[in-house]
PDB file of C-alpha atoms in Angstrom:
ATOM      1  CA  MET A   1     127.158 117.629 119.168  1.00  0.00           C
ATOM      2  CA  PRO A   2     124.214 119.833 118.145  1.00  0.00           C
ATOM      3  CA  VAL A   3     122.656 121.877 120.953  1.00  0.00           C
ATOM      4  CA  LEU A   4     119.180 123.383 120.727  1.00  0.00           C
ATOM      5  CA  VAL A   5     118.160 126.651 122.360  1.00  0.00           C
ATOM      6  CA  VAL A   6     114.588 126.846 123.642  1.00  0.00           C
ATOM      7  CA  THR A   7     112.571 129.967 124.428  1.00  0.00           C
ATOM      8  CA  PRO A   8     109.605 128.965 126.621  1.00  0.00           C
ATOM      9  CA  GLY A   9     107.556 131.955 125.403  1.00  0.00           C
ATOM     10  CA  GLU A  10     104.835 133.633 127.469  1.00  0.00           C
ATOM     11  CA  PRO A  11     105.873 133.122 131.115  1.00  0.00           C
ATOM     12  CA  ALA A  12     102.283 132.999 132.414  1.00  0.00           C
ATOM     13  CA  GLY A  13     101.337 130.243 129.963  1.00  0.00           C
ATOM     14  CA  ILE A  14     102.238 126.598 129.526  1.00  0.00           C
ATOM     15  CA  GLY A  15     105.547 127.172 127.755  1.00  0.00           C
ATOM     16  CA  PRO A  16     107.656 126.807 130.921  1.00  0.00           C
ATOM     17  CA  ASP A  17     105.521 123.836 131.992  1.00  0.00           C
ATOM     18  CA  ILE A  18     105.913 121.732 128.868  1.00  0.00           C
ATOM     19  CA  LEU A  19     109.650 122.345 128.777  1.00  0.00           C
ATOM     20  CA  LEU A  20     110.082 121.298 132.406  1.00  0.00           C
ATOM     21  CA  GLN A  21     107.806 118.277 131.996  1.00  0.00           C
ATOM     22  CA  THR A  22     109.763 117.185 128.934  1.00  0.00           C
ATOM     23  CA  VAL A  23     113.136 117.614 130.622  1.00  0.00           C
ATOM     24  CA  ALA A  24     111.887 115.620 133.611  1.00  0.00           C
ATOM     25  CA  THR A  25     111.343 112.602 131.336  1.00  0.00           C
ATOM     26  CA  GLY A  26     114.911 112.733 130.032  1.00  0.00           C
ATOM     27  CA  GLN A  27     113.573 111.943 126.549  1.00  0.00           C
ATOM     28  CA  HIS A  28     114.879 114.946 124.655  1.00  0.00           C
ATOM     29  CA  PRO A  29     117.920 116.128 122.681  1.00  0.00           C
ATOM     30  CA  PRO A  30     120.630 118.331 124.256  1.00  0.00           C
ATOM     31  CA  LEU A  31     119.135 121.761 124.909  1.00  0.00           C
ATOM     32  CA  VAL A  32     119.526 125.062 126.696  1.00  0.00           C
ATOM     33  CA  ALA A  33     116.634 127.180 127.973  1.00  0.00           C
ATOM     34  CA  ILE A  34     116.728 130.952 127.509  1.00  0.00           C
ATOM     35  CA  ALA A  35     114.626 132.015 130.485  1.00  0.00           C
ATOM     36  CA  ASP A  36     114.455 133.417 133.989  1.00  0.00           C
ATOM     37  CA  PRO A  37     115.984 130.769 136.289  1.00  0.00           C
ATOM     38  CA  ASP A  38     113.718 131.715 139.214  1.00  0.00           C
ATOM     39  CA  LEU A  39     110.636 131.339 137.007  1.00  0.00           C
ATOM     40  CA  MET A  40     111.696 127.863 135.902  1.00  0.00           C
ATOM     41  CA  THR A  41     112.616 126.743 139.429  1.00  0.00           C
ATOM     42  CA  GLN A  42     109.350 128.032 140.896  1.00  0.00           C
ATOM     43  CA  ARG A  43     107.252 126.476 138.135  1.00  0.00           C
ATOM     44  CA  ALA A  44     109.007 123.133 138.573  1.00  0.00           C
ATOM     45  CA  ALA A  45     108.036 123.223 142.246  1.00  0.00           C
ATOM     46  CA  MET A  46     104.409 124.066 141.355  1.00  0.00           C
ATOM     47  CA  LEU A  47     104.295 121.161 138.920  1.00  0.00           C
ATOM     48  CA  GLY A  48     106.046 118.779 141.276  1.00  0.00           C
ATOM     49  CA  VAL A  49     108.596 117.733 138.654  1.00  0.00           C
ATOM     50  CA  LYS A  50     112.190 116.874 139.486  1.00  0.00           C
ATOM     51  CA  VAL A  51     114.350 119.067 137.290  1.00  0.00           C
ATOM     52  CA  ARG A  52     117.745 120.475 138.222  1.00  0.00           C
ATOM     53  CA  CYS A  53     117.892 124.024 136.866  1.00  0.00           C
ATOM     54  CA  GLU A  54     121.446 125.343 136.493  1.00  0.00           C
ATOM     55  CA  VAL A  55     122.502 128.822 135.392  1.00  0.00           C
ATOM     56  CA  ILE A  56     125.164 128.716 132.674  1.00  0.00           C
ATOM     57  CA  ASP A  57     126.945 131.161 130.375  1.00  0.00           C
ATOM     58  CA  ASP A  58     127.877 131.061 126.696  1.00  0.00           C
ATOM     59  CA  SER A  59     130.932 128.900 127.374  1.00  0.00           C
ATOM     60  CA  PHE A  60     128.543 125.979 127.940  1.00  0.00           C
ATOM     61  CA  PHE A  61     128.278 125.541 124.159  1.00  0.00           C
ATOM     62  CA  GLU A  62     131.990 124.698 123.924  1.00  0.00           C
ATOM     63  CA  GLN A  63     131.497 121.567 126.058  1.00  0.00           C
ATOM     64  CA  PRO A  64     127.747 120.973 126.457  1.00  0.00           C
ATOM     65  CA  THR A  65     126.394 118.647 129.133  1.00  0.00           C
ATOM     66  CA  HIS A  66     123.302 116.520 128.648  1.00  0.00           C
ATOM     67  CA  ALA A  67     121.683 114.450 131.396  1.00  0.00           C
ATOM     68  CA  PRO A  68     118.150 113.314 132.388  1.00  0.00           C
ATOM     69  CA  GLY A  69     116.379 115.883 134.545  1.00  0.00           C
ATOM     70  CA  TYR A  70     119.016 118.547 133.911  1.00  0.00           C
ATOM     71  CA  LEU A  71     118.032 121.957 132.498  1.00  0.00           C
ATOM     72  CA  PRO A  72     120.871 124.396 131.711  1.00  0.00           C
ATOM     73  CA  ILE A  73     119.556 127.968 131.616  1.00  0.00           C
ATOM     74  CA  LEU A  74     121.035 131.055 130.034  1.00  0.00           C
ATOM     75  CA  PRO A  75     119.487 133.688 132.292  1.00  0.00           C
ATOM     76  CA  VAL A  76     117.169 136.448 131.123  1.00  0.00           C
ATOM     77  CA  THR A  77     115.459 138.206 134.020  1.00  0.00           C
ATOM     78  CA  LEU A  78     111.725 138.819 134.148  1.00  0.00           C
ATOM     79  CA  GLU A  79     110.535 142.405 134.279  1.00  0.00           C
ATOM     80  CA  THR A  80     108.075 141.510 137.040  1.00  0.00           C
ATOM     81  CA  PRO A  81     107.142 138.311 138.939  1.00  0.00           C
ATOM     82  CA  VAL A  82     104.727 135.957 137.172  1.00  0.00           C
ATOM     83  CA  THR A  83     101.423 134.552 138.352  1.00  0.00           C
ATOM     84  CA  PRO A  84     100.477 131.531 136.247  1.00  0.00           C
ATOM     85  CA  SER A  85      97.482 132.168 133.944  1.00  0.00           C
ATOM     86  CA  GLN A  86      97.657 135.959 134.458  1.00  0.00           C
ATOM     87  CA  LEU A  87      99.061 137.963 131.560  1.00  0.00           C
ATOM     88  CA  ASN A  88     101.127 141.022 132.407  1.00  0.00           C
ATOM     89  CA  PRO A  89     102.236 143.443 129.666  1.00  0.00           C
ATOM     90  CA  ALA A  90     105.258 144.329 131.780  1.00  0.00           C
ATOM     91  CA  ASN A  91     106.809 141.014 130.722  1.00  0.00           C
ATOM     92  CA  GLY A  92     106.386 141.628 126.993  1.00  0.00           C
ATOM     93  CA  ALA A  93     109.956 142.935 126.825  1.00  0.00           C
ATOM     94  CA  TYR A  94     111.183 139.794 128.625  1.00  0.00           C
ATOM     95  CA  VAL A  95     109.759 137.553 125.907  1.00  0.00           C
ATOM     96  CA  ILE A  96     111.479 139.607 123.203  1.00  0.00           C
ATOM     97  CA  ARG A  97     114.793 139.574 125.075  1.00  0.00           C
ATOM     98  CA  THR A  98     114.745 135.769 125.267  1.00  0.00           C
ATOM     99  CA  LEU A  99     114.183 135.641 121.504  1.00  0.00           C
ATOM    100  CA  ASP A 100     116.994 138.107 120.828  1.00  0.00           C
ATOM    101  CA  LYS A 101     119.441 136.068 122.887  1.00  0.00           C
ATOM    102  CA  ALA A 102     118.437 132.845 121.157  1.00  0.00           C
ATOM    103  CA  ILE A 103     118.675 134.395 117.678  1.00  0.00           C
ATOM    104  CA  ASP A 104     122.168 135.729 118.401  1.00  0.00           C
ATOM    105  CA  LEU A 105     123.326 132.282 119.550  1.00  0.00           C
ATOM    106  CA  CYS A 106     121.992 130.704 116.351  1.00  0.00           C
ATOM    107  CA  LEU A 107     123.464 133.369 114.073  1.00  0.00           C
ATOM    108  CA  SER A 108     126.861 132.987 115.747  1.00  0.00           C
ATOM    109  CA  GLY A 109     126.782 129.218 115.236  1.00  0.00           C
ATOM    110  CA  GLN A 110     126.985 128.442 118.952  1.00  0.00           C
ATOM    111  CA  ALA A 111     123.483 126.959 118.935  1.00  0.00           C
ATOM    112  CA  SER A 112     122.374 124.497 116.249  1.00  0.00           C
ATOM    113  CA  ALA A 113     118.678 125.371 116.186  1.00  0.00           C
ATOM    114  CA  LEU A 114     115.959 127.405 117.881  1.00  0.00           C
ATOM    115  CA  VAL A 115     112.779 125.875 119.318  1.00  0.00           C
ATOM    116  CA  THR A 116     110.145 128.388 120.374  1.00  0.00           C
ATOM    117  CA  GLY A 117     107.352 127.998 122.891  1.00  0.00           C
ATOM    118  CA  PRO A 118     103.993 129.748 122.521  1.00  0.00           C
ATOM    119  CA  VAL A 119     103.790 133.521 122.885  1.00  0.00           C
ATOM    120  CA  HIS A 120     100.819 135.848 123.357  1.00  0.00           C
ATOM    121  CA  LYS A 121     100.981 138.461 120.593  1.00  0.00           C
ATOM    122  CA  GLY A 122      98.396 140.715 122.236  1.00  0.00           C
ATOM    123  CA  VAL A 123     100.221 141.162 125.517  1.00  0.00           C
ATOM    124  CA  ILE A 124     103.520 141.877 123.736  1.00  0.00           C
ATOM    125  CA  ASN A 125     101.813 144.588 121.695  1.00  0.00           C
ATOM    126  CA  ASP A 126     100.135 145.890 124.862  1.00  0.00           C
ATOM    127  CA  SER A 127     103.610 146.320 126.325  1.00  0.00           C
ATOM    128  CA  GLY A 128     104.349 148.873 123.608  1.00  0.00           C
ATOM    129  CA  LEU A 129     106.389 146.568 121.343  1.00  0.00           C
ATOM    130  CA  ALA A 130     105.149 145.968 117.793  1.00  0.00           C
ATOM    131  CA  PHE A 131     104.986 142.196 117.289  1.00  0.00           C
ATOM    132  CA  THR A 132     103.076 140.394 114.550  1.00  0.00           C
ATOM    133  CA  GLY A 133     104.433 136.937 115.323  1.00  0.00           C
ATOM    134  CA  HIS A 134     107.508 134.748 115.688  1.00  0.00           C
ATOM    135  CA  THR A 135     107.951 134.188 111.959  1.00  0.00           C
ATOM    136  CA  GLU A 136     108.000 137.851 111.024  1.00  0.00           C
ATOM    137  CA  TYR A 137     110.198 138.784 113.998  1.00  0.00           C
ATOM    138  CA  LEU A 138     112.766 136.098 113.216  1.00  0.00           C
ATOM    139  CA  ARG A 139     112.773 137.109 109.545  1.00  0.00           C
ATOM    140  CA  ASP A 140     113.369 140.784 110.290  1.00  0.00           C
ATOM    141  CA  ARG A 141     115.843 140.217 113.139  1.00  0.00           C
ATOM    142  CA  SER A 142     117.983 137.977 110.903  1.00  0.00           C
ATOM    143  CA  ASN A 143     117.708 140.291 107.872  1.00  0.00           C
ATOM    144  CA  THR A 144     116.094 137.535 105.791  1.00  0.00           C
ATOM    145  CA  ASP A 145     114.139 138.457 102.655  1.00  0.00           C
ATOM    146  CA  ASP A 146     111.757 135.497 102.355  1.00  0.00           C
ATOM    147  CA  VAL A 147     110.630 132.802 104.767  1.00  0.00           C
ATOM    148  CA  VAL A 148     108.143 129.976 104.333  1.00  0.00           C
ATOM    149  CA  MET A 149     105.780 128.571 106.941  1.00  0.00           C
ATOM    150  CA  MET A 150     105.565 124.780 106.986  1.00  0.00           C
ATOM    151  CA  LEU A 151     103.753 122.505 109.408  1.00  0.00           C
ATOM    152  CA  ALA A 152     104.601 118.840 109.651  1.00  0.00           C
ATOM    153  CA  THR A 153     103.301 115.755 111.383  1.00  0.00           C
ATOM    154  CA  GLU A 154     103.839 112.042 110.883  1.00  0.00           C
ATOM    155  CA  GLY A 155     103.447 111.351 107.160  1.00  0.00           C
ATOM    156  CA  LEU A 156     102.575 114.889 106.037  1.00  0.00           C
ATOM    157  CA  ARG A 157     104.329 118.217 105.449  1.00  0.00           C
ATOM    158  CA  VAL A 158     102.348 121.279 104.325  1.00  0.00           C
ATOM    159  CA  ALA A 159     103.993 124.552 103.292  1.00  0.00           C
ATOM    160  CA  LEU A 160     102.095 127.747 102.494  1.00  0.00           C
ATOM    161  CA  VAL A 161     102.395 130.283  99.677  1.00  0.00           C
ATOM    162  CA  THR A 162     100.458 132.881 101.715  1.00  0.00           C
ATOM    163  CA  THR A 163      99.943 132.817 105.466  1.00  0.00           C
ATOM    164  CA  HIS A 164      97.887 135.169 107.615  1.00  0.00           C
ATOM    165  CA  LEU A 165      95.811 137.033 105.037  1.00  0.00           C
ATOM    166  CA  PRO A 166      92.070 137.671 104.802  1.00  0.00           C
ATOM    167  CA  LEU A 167      90.613 135.299 102.220  1.00  0.00           C
ATOM    168  CA  LYS A 168      89.566 138.215 100.022  1.00  0.00           C
ATOM    169  CA  ASP A 169      93.230 139.221  99.644  1.00  0.00           C
ATOM    170  CA  VAL A 170      94.703 135.811  98.825  1.00  0.00           C
ATOM    171  CA  SER A 171      94.204 135.788  95.061  1.00  0.00           C
ATOM    172  CA  GLY A 172      95.823 139.184  94.596  1.00  0.00           C
ATOM    173  CA  ALA A 173      98.791 138.170  96.748  1.00  0.00           C
ATOM    174  CA  ILE A 174      99.621 135.070  94.713  1.00  0.00           C
ATOM    175  CA  THR A 175     102.006 136.035  91.934  1.00  0.00           C
ATOM    176  CA  GLY A 176     104.268 133.920  89.783  1.00  0.00           C
ATOM    177  CA  ASP A 177     107.293 135.489  91.414  1.00  0.00           C
ATOM    178  CA  LEU A 178     106.072 134.716  94.950  1.00  0.00           C
ATOM    179  CA  LEU A 179     105.173 131.150  94.015  1.00  0.00           C
ATOM    180  CA  LYS A 180     108.618 130.559  92.542  1.00  0.00           C
ATOM    181  CA  ARG A 181     110.434 132.054  95.554  1.00  0.00           C
ATOM    182  CA  VAL A 182     108.443 129.959  98.006  1.00  0.00           C
ATOM    183  CA  THR A 183     108.914 126.763  96.013  1.00  0.00           C
ATOM    184  CA  ARG A 184     112.675 127.311  95.742  1.00  0.00           C
ATOM    185  CA  ILE A 185     112.941 127.712  99.524  1.00  0.00           C
ATOM    186  CA  LEU A 186     110.808 124.600 100.112  1.00  0.00           C
ATOM    187  CA  HIS A 187     112.780 122.540  97.587  1.00  0.00           C
ATOM    188  CA  HIS A 188     116.109 123.600  99.104  1.00  0.00           C
ATOM    189  CA  ALA A 189     114.952 122.832 102.664  1.00  0.00           C
ATOM    190  CA  LEU A 190     113.697 119.368 101.724  1.00  0.00           C
ATOM    191  CA  ILE A 191     117.166 118.539 100.415  1.00  0.00           C
ATOM    192  CA  LYS A 192     119.247 120.291 103.081  1.00  0.00           C
ATOM    193  CA  ASP A 193     117.193 119.671 106.221  1.00  0.00           C
ATOM    194  CA  PHE A 194     115.112 116.574 105.520  1.00  0.00           C
ATOM    195  CA  GLY A 195     117.417 114.447 103.421  1.00  0.00           C
ATOM    196  CA  CYS A 196     115.201 114.290 100.323  1.00  0.00           C
ATOM    197  CA  PRO A 197     117.689 114.126  97.416  1.00  0.00           C
ATOM    198  CA  ALA A 198     115.027 114.632  94.729  1.00  0.00           C
ATOM    199  CA  PRO A 199     112.043 116.271  96.446  1.00  0.00           C
ATOM    200  CA  SER A 200     108.526 115.471  95.294  1.00  0.00           C
ATOM    201  CA  ILE A 201     106.302 118.524  95.804  1.00  0.00           C
ATOM    202  CA  LEU A 202     102.547 118.547  95.206  1.00  0.00           C
ATOM    203  CA  VAL A 203     101.045 121.970  94.483  1.00  0.00           C
ATOM    204  CA  THR A 204      97.395 122.788  95.060  1.00  0.00           C
ATOM    205  CA  GLY A 205      95.304 124.958  92.822  1.00  0.00           C
ATOM    206  CA  LEU A 206      93.696 128.055  94.262  1.00  0.00           C
ATOM    207  CA  ASN A 207      90.127 127.590  93.063  1.00  0.00           C
ATOM    208  CA  PRO A 208      87.696 124.694  93.532  1.00  0.00           C
ATOM    209  CA  HIS A 209      88.652 121.799  91.233  1.00  0.00           C
ATOM    210  CA  ALA A 210      91.828 123.748  90.372  1.00  0.00           C
ATOM    211  CA  GLY A 211      89.736 126.158  88.328  1.00  0.00           C
ATOM    212  CA  GLU A 212      88.133 123.602  85.977  1.00  0.00           C
ATOM    213  CA  ASP A 213      90.065 124.841  82.932  1.00  0.00           C
ATOM    214  CA  GLY A 214      89.227 128.448  83.702  1.00  0.00           C
ATOM    215  CA  HIS A 215      85.513 128.015  84.348  1.00  0.00           C
ATOM    216  CA  LEU A 216      85.998 128.543  88.114  1.00  0.00           C
ATOM    217  CA  GLY A 217      88.861 131.051  87.944  1.00  0.00           C
ATOM    218  CA  ARG A 218      91.953 131.655  85.856  1.00  0.00           C
ATOM    219  CA  GLU A 219      94.684 131.836  88.502  1.00  0.00           C
ATOM    220  CA  GLU A 220      95.762 128.275  87.717  1.00  0.00           C
ATOM    221  CA  ILE A 221      96.113 129.048  83.983  1.00  0.00           C
ATOM    222  CA  ASP A 222      97.499 132.559  84.197  1.00  0.00           C
ATOM    223  CA  ILE A 223      99.759 132.332  87.284  1.00  0.00           C
ATOM    224  CA  ILE A 224     100.314 128.889  88.784  1.00  0.00           C
ATOM    225  CA  GLN A 225     100.945 126.781  85.684  1.00  0.00           C
ATOM    226  CA  PRO A 226     103.459 129.217  84.112  1.00  0.00           C
ATOM    227  CA  ALA A 227     105.326 129.511  87.433  1.00  0.00           C
ATOM    228  CA  LEU A 228     105.564 125.739  87.800  1.00  0.00           C
ATOM    229  CA  ALA A 229     106.752 125.391  84.207  1.00  0.00           C
ATOM    230  CA  SER A 230     109.459 127.977  84.858  1.00  0.00           C
ATOM    231  CA  LEU A 231     110.544 126.112  87.992  1.00  0.00           C
ATOM    232  CA  ALA A 232     110.765 122.865  86.010  1.00  0.00           C
ATOM    233  CA  ASP A 233     113.159 124.610  83.622  1.00  0.00           C
ATOM    234  CA  GLU A 234     115.317 125.448  86.666  1.00  0.00           C
ATOM    235  CA  GLY A 235     115.429 121.793  87.670  1.00  0.00           C
ATOM    236  CA  ILE A 236     112.710 122.024  90.326  1.00  0.00           C
ATOM    237  CA  PRO A 237     109.922 119.688  89.212  1.00  0.00           C
ATOM    238  CA  THR A 238     106.525 119.800  90.891  1.00  0.00           C
ATOM    239  CA  ARG A 239     103.153 118.173  90.363  1.00  0.00           C
ATOM    240  CA  GLY A 240     100.157 120.446  90.016  1.00  0.00           C
ATOM    241  CA  PRO A 241      98.132 122.484  90.257  1.00  0.00           C
ATOM    242  CA  LEU A 242      95.941 119.766  91.769  1.00  0.00           C
ATOM    243  CA  PRO A 243      92.444 120.154  93.260  1.00  0.00           C
ATOM    244  CA  ALA A 244      92.896 120.620  97.006  1.00  0.00           C
ATOM    245  CA  ASP A 245      89.770 118.613  97.843  1.00  0.00           C
ATOM    246  CA  THR A 246      91.249 115.410  96.368  1.00  0.00           C
ATOM    247  CA  LEU A 247      94.984 115.956  96.828  1.00  0.00           C
ATOM    248  CA  PHE A 248      95.123 114.925 100.507  1.00  0.00           C
ATOM    249  CA  GLN A 249      94.771 111.184 100.000  1.00  0.00           C
ATOM    250  CA  PRO A 250      97.265 108.297  99.912  1.00  0.00           C
ATOM    251  CA  HIS A 251      97.134 108.100  96.099  1.00  0.00           C
ATOM    252  CA  TYR A 252      99.097 111.360  96.023  1.00  0.00           C
ATOM    253  CA  LEU A 253     100.681 111.669  99.464  1.00  0.00           C
ATOM    254  CA  ASP A 254     102.377 108.267  99.608  1.00  0.00           C
ATOM    255  CA  THR A 255     104.985 109.415  97.090  1.00  0.00           C
ATOM    256  CA  ALA A 256     105.182 113.095  98.089  1.00  0.00           C
ATOM    257  CA  ASP A 257     107.688 114.843 100.342  1.00  0.00           C
ATOM    258  CA  ALA A 258     105.546 117.962 100.840  1.00  0.00           C
ATOM    259  CA  VAL A 259     102.377 119.725  99.773  1.00  0.00           C
ATOM    260  CA  LEU A 260     102.476 123.398  98.830  1.00  0.00           C
ATOM    261  CA  ALA A 261      99.102 124.993  99.563  1.00  0.00           C
ATOM    262  CA  MET A 262      98.009 128.404  98.331  1.00  0.00           C
ATOM    263  CA  TYR A 263      96.632 129.721 101.624  1.00  0.00           C
ATOM    264  CA  HIS A 264      96.446 129.033 105.347  1.00  0.00           C
ATOM    265  CA  ASP A 265      93.053 127.362 105.667  1.00  0.00           C
ATOM    266  CA  GLN A 266      93.486 125.332 102.504  1.00  0.00           C
ATOM    267  CA  GLY A 267      96.340 123.229 103.832  1.00  0.00           C
ATOM    268  CA  LEU A 268      96.452 123.478 107.595  1.00  0.00           C
ATOM    269  CA  PRO A 269      93.020 122.102 108.545  1.00  0.00           C
ATOM    270  CA  VAL A 270      94.011 118.750 107.039  1.00  0.00           C
ATOM    271  CA  LEU A 271      97.412 118.823 108.736  1.00  0.00           C
ATOM    272  CA  LYS A 272      95.965 119.708 112.125  1.00  0.00           C
ATOM    273  CA  TYR A 273      93.169 117.154 111.829  1.00  0.00           C
ATOM    274  CA  LYS A 274      95.801 114.515 111.166  1.00  0.00           C
ATOM    275  CA  GLY A 275      98.279 115.540 113.820  1.00  0.00           C
ATOM    276  CA  PHE A 276      97.157 118.274 116.207  1.00  0.00           C
ATOM    277  CA  GLY A 277      99.172 118.057 119.405  1.00  0.00           C
ATOM    278  CA  ASN A 278     101.827 116.059 117.561  1.00  0.00           C
ATOM    279  CA  ALA A 279     102.701 118.548 114.847  1.00  0.00           C
ATOM    280  CA  VAL A 280     105.480 121.084 114.465  1.00  0.00           C
ATOM    281  CA  ASN A 281     105.674 124.543 112.904  1.00  0.00           C
ATOM    282  CA  ILE A 282     108.885 125.042 110.909  1.00  0.00           C
ATOM    283  CA  THR A 283     110.155 128.323 109.461  1.00  0.00           C
ATOM    284  CA  LEU A 284     112.042 127.672 106.226  1.00  0.00           C
ATOM    285  CA  GLY A 285     114.444 130.157 104.656  1.00  0.00           C
ATOM    286  CA  LEU A 286     116.054 131.530 107.818  1.00  0.00           C
ATOM    287  CA  PRO A 287     119.846 131.334 108.201  1.00  0.00           C
ATOM    288  CA  PHE A 288     119.242 128.924 111.098  1.00  0.00           C
ATOM    289  CA  ILE A 289     116.829 126.135 111.975  1.00  0.00           C
ATOM    290  CA  ARG A 290     113.642 127.135 113.768  1.00  0.00           C
ATOM    291  CA  THR A 291     110.803 124.904 114.907  1.00  0.00           C
ATOM    292  CA  SER A 292     107.870 125.619 117.205  1.00  0.00           C
ATOM    293  CA  VAL A 293     104.904 124.029 118.920  1.00  0.00           C
ATOM    294  CA  ASP A 294     101.623 124.028 117.002  1.00  0.00           C
ATOM    295  CA  HIS A 295      99.512 125.457 119.862  1.00  0.00           C
ATOM    296  CA  GLY A 296      99.008 128.578 121.947  1.00  0.00           C
ATOM    297  CA  THR A 297      99.708 129.627 125.518  1.00  0.00           C
ATOM    298  CA  ALA A 298      96.757 127.722 127.087  1.00  0.00           C
ATOM    299  CA  LEU A 299      96.702 130.061 130.071  1.00  0.00           C
ATOM    300  CA  ASP A 300      94.015 128.050 131.865  1.00  0.00           C
ATOM    301  CA  LEU A 301      96.370 125.047 132.032  1.00  0.00           C
ATOM    302  CA  ALA A 302      99.450 126.886 133.330  1.00  0.00           C
ATOM    303  CA  ALA A 303     100.983 125.281 136.449  1.00  0.00           C
ATOM    304  CA  THR A 304      98.282 122.572 136.535  1.00  0.00           C
ATOM    305  CA  GLY A 305     100.399 119.746 135.135  1.00  0.00           C
ATOM    306  CA  ARG A 306      97.705 118.971 132.558  1.00  0.00           C
ATOM    307  CA  ALA A 307      99.447 120.535 129.544  1.00  0.00           C
ATOM    308  CA  ASP A 308     100.253 118.120 126.714  1.00  0.00           C
ATOM    309  CA  THR A 309     103.956 117.998 125.856  1.00  0.00           C
ATOM    310  CA  GLY A 310     103.474 116.153 122.541  1.00  0.00           C
ATOM    311  CA  SER A 311     103.985 119.086 120.189  1.00  0.00           C
ATOM    312  CA  LEU A 312     107.097 120.310 122.024  1.00  0.00           C
ATOM    313  CA  LYS A 313     108.603 116.846 121.806  1.00  0.00           C
ATOM    314  CA  VAL A 314     107.980 116.785 118.053  1.00  0.00           C
ATOM    315  CA  ALA A 315     109.443 120.306 117.722  1.00  0.00           C
ATOM    316  CA  LEU A 316     112.579 119.287 119.639  1.00  0.00           C
ATOM    317  CA  ASP A 317     113.025 116.023 117.754  1.00  0.00           C
ATOM    318  CA  THR A 318     112.463 117.724 114.400  1.00  0.00           C
ATOM    319  CA  ALA A 319     114.988 120.469 115.166  1.00  0.00           C
ATOM    320  CA  TRP A 320     117.504 117.853 116.278  1.00  0.00           C
ATOM    321  CA  SER A 321     116.935 115.766 113.132  1.00  0.00           C
ATOM    322  CA  MET A 322     117.329 118.838 110.900  1.00  0.00           C
ATOM    323  CA  ALA A 323     120.498 119.931 112.706  1.00  0.00           C
ATOM    324  CA  THR A 324     121.967 116.433 112.466  1.00  0.00           C
ATOM    325  CA  THR A 325     121.115 116.235 108.754  1.00  0.00           C
ATOM    326  CA  ARG A 326     122.900 119.544 108.149  1.00  0.00           C
ATOM    327  CA  GLU A 327     125.962 118.353 110.061  1.00  0.00           C
ATOM    328  CA  GLN A 328     126.100 115.133 108.023  1.00  0.00           C
ATOM    329  CA  THR A 329     125.614 117.047 104.773  1.00  0.00           C
ATOM    330  CA  HIS A 330     128.514 119.377 105.602  1.00  0.00           C
ATOM    331  CA  ALA A 331     130.769 116.622 106.916  1.00  0.00           C
TER     332      ALA A 331
END
């Protein structure tokens, strides 16, 4: 039976809340929290949710237990007590230690997937630890060369060629080699993790109207088209480059498994408009499955009971579906 490990993220934010609220419903796959047991017990009391928090050890994964309202916790101790909504750099190291434990469990094969709650990059950096984000940390910690960021919601998956770059740097970052590496990872993941035997991938152009035959830019002609042709020769067919302003419509999407966008704000505004609060962030290319919520720490909502659990539920269900698909593929 697959078992997910969950890192609630920033302890002063809503990460612990949404995990406890989800467990209280009983509507979730088998999971283990990597967290401070006292934090989770205290936050459950603040929220007024009935969750039985139980400290476990690694042997739990040999015979996992799953029951409504039951939260098994692999303990990682806070550096200092937490006040909801109040960031404390002293706990930056705690957040990293929960990630390290979860990564090790996934790399060893004990855990089937990692689901991450929202972290606060600034407070981790203020603690003296260099941290640019989950994706980069997971990539480096697992010694992975290339990873791909993909967000998904009901009826739409969007992967990105480039991620967190200033717009002025995007064109220079897009090379034929990068585009081919990203597309290979996306194609492989659609087969392995999402059960798409012959993936259909739509690729956006970079420029307005996909460059209008070079009148609005030559990246499509000089970089994107040759890369896609080379991929087709490898047995990875795609459709594109297509104008991004007309691609996101049923005429194209109804027969597509994923869209590959050139940059962050080309693809994600559409995805988040369609499914914000019910979307999931997926890191492709890692040696293990990783999904995450699509929102931040929402400090003002911590311990209020008003945090929306929708994105965590999608992240858990997606990780479970991916893990189950891998098990069936390897059976």
